[in-house]
Tab-separated table of C-alpha atoms and ligand atoms in Angstrom:
chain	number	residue	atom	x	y	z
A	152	UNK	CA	-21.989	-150.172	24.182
A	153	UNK	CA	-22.221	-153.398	23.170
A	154	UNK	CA	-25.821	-154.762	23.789
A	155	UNK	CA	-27.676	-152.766	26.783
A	156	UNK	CA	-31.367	-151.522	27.951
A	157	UNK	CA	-31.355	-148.333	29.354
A	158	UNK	CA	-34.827	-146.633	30.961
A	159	UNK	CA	-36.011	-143.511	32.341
A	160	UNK	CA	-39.366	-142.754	33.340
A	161	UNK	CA	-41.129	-139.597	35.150
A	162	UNK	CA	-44.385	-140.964	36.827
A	163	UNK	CA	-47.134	-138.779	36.692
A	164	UNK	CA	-50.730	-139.050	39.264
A	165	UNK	CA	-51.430	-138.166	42.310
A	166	UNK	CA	-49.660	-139.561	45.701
A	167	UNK	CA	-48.046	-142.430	45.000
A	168	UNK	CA	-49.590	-143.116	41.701
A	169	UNK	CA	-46.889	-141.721	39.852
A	170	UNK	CA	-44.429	-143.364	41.657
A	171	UNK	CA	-46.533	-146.708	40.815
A	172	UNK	CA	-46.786	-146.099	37.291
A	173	UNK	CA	-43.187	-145.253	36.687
A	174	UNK	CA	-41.743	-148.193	38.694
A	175	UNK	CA	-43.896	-150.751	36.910
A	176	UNK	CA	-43.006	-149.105	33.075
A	177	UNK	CA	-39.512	-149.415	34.427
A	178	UNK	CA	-39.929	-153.104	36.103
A	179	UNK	CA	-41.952	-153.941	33.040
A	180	UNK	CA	-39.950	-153.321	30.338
A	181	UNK	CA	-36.909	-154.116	31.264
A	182	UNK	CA	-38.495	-157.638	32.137
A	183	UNK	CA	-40.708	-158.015	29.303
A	184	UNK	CA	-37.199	-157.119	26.875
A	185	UNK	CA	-35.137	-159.732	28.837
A	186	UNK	CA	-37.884	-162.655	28.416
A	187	UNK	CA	-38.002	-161.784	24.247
A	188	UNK	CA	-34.795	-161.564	23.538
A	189	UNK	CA	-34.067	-165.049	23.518
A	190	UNK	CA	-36.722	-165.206	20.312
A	191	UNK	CA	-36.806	-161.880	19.205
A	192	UNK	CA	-34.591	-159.069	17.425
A	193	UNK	CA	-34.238	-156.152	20.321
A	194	UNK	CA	-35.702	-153.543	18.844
A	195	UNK	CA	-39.080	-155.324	18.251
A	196	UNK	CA	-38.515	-157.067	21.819
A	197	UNK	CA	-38.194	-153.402	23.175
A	198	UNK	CA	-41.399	-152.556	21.236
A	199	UNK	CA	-43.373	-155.156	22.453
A	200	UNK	CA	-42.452	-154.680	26.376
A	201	UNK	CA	-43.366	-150.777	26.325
A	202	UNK	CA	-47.332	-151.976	24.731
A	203	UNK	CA	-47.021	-154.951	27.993
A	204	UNK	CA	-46.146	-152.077	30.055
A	205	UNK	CA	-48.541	-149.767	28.691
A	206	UNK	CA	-51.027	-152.662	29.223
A	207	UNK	CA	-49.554	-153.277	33.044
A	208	UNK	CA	-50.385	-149.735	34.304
A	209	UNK	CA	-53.665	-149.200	32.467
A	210	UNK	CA	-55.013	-152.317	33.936
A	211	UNK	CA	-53.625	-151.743	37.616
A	212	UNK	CA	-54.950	-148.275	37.916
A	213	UNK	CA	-58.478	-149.572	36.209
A	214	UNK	CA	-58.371	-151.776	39.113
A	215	UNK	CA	-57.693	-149.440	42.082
A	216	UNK	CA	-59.846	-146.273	42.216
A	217	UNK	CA	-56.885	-144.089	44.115
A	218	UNK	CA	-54.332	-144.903	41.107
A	219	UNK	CA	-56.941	-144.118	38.745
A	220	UNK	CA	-55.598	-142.063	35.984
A	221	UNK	CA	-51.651	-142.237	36.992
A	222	UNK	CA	-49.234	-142.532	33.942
A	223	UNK	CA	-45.816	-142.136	32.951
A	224	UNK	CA	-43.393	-141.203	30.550
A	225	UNK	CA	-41.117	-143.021	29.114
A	226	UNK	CA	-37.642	-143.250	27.057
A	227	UNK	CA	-35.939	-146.579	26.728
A	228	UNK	CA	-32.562	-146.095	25.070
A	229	UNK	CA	-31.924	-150.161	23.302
A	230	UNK	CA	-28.362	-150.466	21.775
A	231	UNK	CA	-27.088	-153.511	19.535
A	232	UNK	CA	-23.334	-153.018	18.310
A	233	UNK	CA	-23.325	-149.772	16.818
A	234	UNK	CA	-27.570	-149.450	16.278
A	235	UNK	CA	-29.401	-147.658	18.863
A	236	UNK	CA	-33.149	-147.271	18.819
A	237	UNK	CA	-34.999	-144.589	21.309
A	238	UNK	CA	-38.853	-145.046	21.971
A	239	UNK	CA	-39.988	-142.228	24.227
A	240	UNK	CA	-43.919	-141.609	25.255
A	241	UNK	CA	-44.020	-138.018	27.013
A	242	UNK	CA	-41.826	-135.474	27.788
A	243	UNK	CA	-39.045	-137.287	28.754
A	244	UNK	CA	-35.642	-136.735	27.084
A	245	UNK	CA	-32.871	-137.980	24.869
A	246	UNK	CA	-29.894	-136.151	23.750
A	247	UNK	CA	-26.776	-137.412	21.992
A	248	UNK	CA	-23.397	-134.877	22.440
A	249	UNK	CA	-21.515	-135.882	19.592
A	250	UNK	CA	-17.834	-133.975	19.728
A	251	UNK	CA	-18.983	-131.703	21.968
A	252	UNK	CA	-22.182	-130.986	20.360
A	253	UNK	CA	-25.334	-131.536	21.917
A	254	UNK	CA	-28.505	-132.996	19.795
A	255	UNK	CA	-31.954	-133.215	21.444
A	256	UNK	CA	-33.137	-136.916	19.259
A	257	UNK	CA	-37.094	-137.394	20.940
A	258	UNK	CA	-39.633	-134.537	20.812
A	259	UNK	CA	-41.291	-134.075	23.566
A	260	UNK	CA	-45.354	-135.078	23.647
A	261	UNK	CA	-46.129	-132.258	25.390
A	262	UNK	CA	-48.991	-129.335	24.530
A	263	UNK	CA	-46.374	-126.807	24.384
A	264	UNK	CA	-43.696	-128.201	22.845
A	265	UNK	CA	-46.167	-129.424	19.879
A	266	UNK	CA	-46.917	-125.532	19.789
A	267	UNK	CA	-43.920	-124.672	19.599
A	268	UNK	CA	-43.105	-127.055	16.264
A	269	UNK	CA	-45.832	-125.721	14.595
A	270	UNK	CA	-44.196	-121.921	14.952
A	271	UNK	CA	-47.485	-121.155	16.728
A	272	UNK	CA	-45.202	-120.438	20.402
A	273	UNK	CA	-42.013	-119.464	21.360
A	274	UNK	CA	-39.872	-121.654	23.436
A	275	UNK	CA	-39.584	-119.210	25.993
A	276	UNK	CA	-43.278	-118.508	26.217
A	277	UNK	CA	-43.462	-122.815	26.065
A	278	UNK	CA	-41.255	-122.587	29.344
A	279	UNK	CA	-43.409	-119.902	30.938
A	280	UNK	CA	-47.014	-121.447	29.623
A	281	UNK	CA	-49.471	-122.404	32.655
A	282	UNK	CA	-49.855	-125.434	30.295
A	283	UNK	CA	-46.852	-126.287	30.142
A	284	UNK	CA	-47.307	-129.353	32.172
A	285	UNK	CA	-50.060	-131.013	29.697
A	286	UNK	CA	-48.407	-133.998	28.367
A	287	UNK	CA	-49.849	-135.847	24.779
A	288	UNK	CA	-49.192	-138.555	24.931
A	289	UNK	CA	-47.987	-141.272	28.673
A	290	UNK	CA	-47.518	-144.298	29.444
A	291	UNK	CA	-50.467	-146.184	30.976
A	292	UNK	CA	-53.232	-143.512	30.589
A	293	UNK	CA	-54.582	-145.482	27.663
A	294	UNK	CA	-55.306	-149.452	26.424
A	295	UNK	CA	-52.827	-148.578	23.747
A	296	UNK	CA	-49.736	-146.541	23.566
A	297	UNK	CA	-47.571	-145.714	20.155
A	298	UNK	CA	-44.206	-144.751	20.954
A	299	UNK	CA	-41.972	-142.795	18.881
A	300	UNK	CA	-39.164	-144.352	17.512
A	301	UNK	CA	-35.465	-143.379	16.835
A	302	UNK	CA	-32.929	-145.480	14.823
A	303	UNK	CA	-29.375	-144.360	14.464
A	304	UNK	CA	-26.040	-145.129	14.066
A	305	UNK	CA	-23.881	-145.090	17.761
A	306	UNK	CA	-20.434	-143.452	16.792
A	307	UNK	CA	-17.259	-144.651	19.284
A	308	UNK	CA	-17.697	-141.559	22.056
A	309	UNK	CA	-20.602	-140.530	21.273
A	310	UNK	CA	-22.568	-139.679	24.992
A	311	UNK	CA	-26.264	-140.246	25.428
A	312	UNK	CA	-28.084	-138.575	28.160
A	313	UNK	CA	-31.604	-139.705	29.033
A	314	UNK	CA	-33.291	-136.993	31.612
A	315	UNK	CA	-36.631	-136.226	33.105
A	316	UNK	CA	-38.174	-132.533	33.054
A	317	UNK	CA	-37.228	-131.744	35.484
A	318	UNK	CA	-33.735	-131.315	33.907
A	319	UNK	CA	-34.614	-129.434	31.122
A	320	UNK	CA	-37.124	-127.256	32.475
A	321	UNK	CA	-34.359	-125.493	34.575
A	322	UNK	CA	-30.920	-126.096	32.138
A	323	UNK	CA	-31.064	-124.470	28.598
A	324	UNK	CA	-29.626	-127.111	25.977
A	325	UNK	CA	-25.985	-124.712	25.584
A	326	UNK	CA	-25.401	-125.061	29.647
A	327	UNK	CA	-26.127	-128.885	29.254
A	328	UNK	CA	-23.865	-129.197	26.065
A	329	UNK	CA	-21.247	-127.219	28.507
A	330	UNK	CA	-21.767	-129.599	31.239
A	331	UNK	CA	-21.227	-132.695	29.285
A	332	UNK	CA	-18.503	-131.585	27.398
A	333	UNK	CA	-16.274	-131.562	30.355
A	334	UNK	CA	-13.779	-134.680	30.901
A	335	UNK	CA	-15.200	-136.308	33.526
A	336	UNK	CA	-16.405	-139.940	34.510
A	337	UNK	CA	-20.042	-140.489	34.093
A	338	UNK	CA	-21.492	-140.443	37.227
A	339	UNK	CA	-19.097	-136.992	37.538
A	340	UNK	CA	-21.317	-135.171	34.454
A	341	UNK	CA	-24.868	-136.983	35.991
A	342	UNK	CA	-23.848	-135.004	39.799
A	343	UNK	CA	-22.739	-131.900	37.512
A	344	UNK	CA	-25.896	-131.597	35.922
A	345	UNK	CA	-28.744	-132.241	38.759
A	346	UNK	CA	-26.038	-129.980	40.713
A	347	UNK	CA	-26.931	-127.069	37.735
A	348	UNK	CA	-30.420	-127.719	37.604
A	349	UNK	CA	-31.111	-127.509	41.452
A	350	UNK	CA	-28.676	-124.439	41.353
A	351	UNK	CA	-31.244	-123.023	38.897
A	352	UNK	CA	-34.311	-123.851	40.792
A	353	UNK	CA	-34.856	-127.223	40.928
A	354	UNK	CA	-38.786	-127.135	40.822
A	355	UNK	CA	-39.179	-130.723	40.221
A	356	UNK	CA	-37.466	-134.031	40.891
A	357	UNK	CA	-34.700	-134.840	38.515
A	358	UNK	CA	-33.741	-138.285	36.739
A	359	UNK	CA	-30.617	-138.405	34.533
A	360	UNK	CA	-29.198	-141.106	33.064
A	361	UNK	CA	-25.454	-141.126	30.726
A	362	UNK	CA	-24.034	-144.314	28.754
A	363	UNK	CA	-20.975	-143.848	26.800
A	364	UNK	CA	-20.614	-145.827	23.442
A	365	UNK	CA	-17.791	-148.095	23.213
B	9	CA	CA1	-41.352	-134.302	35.950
């Protein structure tokens, strides 16, 4: 992992505006980081594209009554040498497996997962909650968006997985640690996983996304 962008966003809306929404964060983004770099360090770059893609998507659906409302979530994975910094917006996901051990890095924006950090839920009853689909905080809702952000230190090996709900909703963090601790290539682990979680259910579409560091 030398210098990359990596994105993965879960549009939210009704028909196609969630489809809108997460194909212009993506578009967005990734085009706003390219056009900085050339003046600006990548982190702040990466920064600045998610409020122009924030800004993209609020304006578009202010302009169109049928997109009204639509949104996104968001988690761009930027990497530098050995730095990495994660933004996420929503309930998106990053994970690291580090030998073989699997750390969830972004909290989800989400009503029940916010519960659930402030001991006032269970995770199980989070998982089973009628509200569990009531995201905080998306991409595009809003004029102005903060992101979370996550700094660390990339470690030869170490395995990032960037993943929609629909992942997670139906694979418990052990099965996905199991899943990605198995010596395969990449895109081998990415089938393996949406193979588990539409095995388990599959209730929702599924985005997953793996980069290896160097
Ligand atoms: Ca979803």
């Amino acid at each position: 992992m030398e210098h990359g962008v990596y994105v993965v966003c879960d549009g939210m809306g009704g028909a196609a505006a969630g489809e809108i929404a997460s194909s212009l964060a993506k578009d967005e983004t990734l085009r706003a980081i390219t056009e900085r770099l050339k003046s600006t360090p990548l982190a702040e770059a990466a920064d600045q594209a998610i409020s122009q893609a924030n800004e993209a998507i609020f304006s578009r659906s202010l302009q169109n009554e049928k997109l009204s409302g639509m949104g996104t979530t968001l988690v761009i994975l930027v990497a530098e040498d050995r730095r990495a910094w994660i933004f996420n917006v929503g309930d998106s996901r990053c994970y690291r497996l580090r030998k073989q051990h699997l750390e969830q890095i972004t909290l989800d924006h989400s009503l029940v997962e916010e519960q659930v950090r402030m001991g006032r839920m269970t995770s199980a009853e989070a998982l089973r909650s009628p509200l569990r689909n009531v995201i905080t905080r998306a991409l595009g809702t809003q004029s102005i968006v903060t992101p979370d952000v996550f700094e660390l230190e990339a470690e030869p090996g170490d395995l990032f997985l960037l993943c929609s709900d629909g992942l997670t909703r139906e694979l418990p963090d052990p099965t996905i640690e199991h899943l990605l601790s198995a010596d395969f290539s990449l895109d081998q682990l990415c089938a393996n996983l949406i193979n588990a979680a539409n095995r388990a259910g599959g209730q929702d579409n599924i985005t997953c996304l793996l980069v290896r560091a160097a």
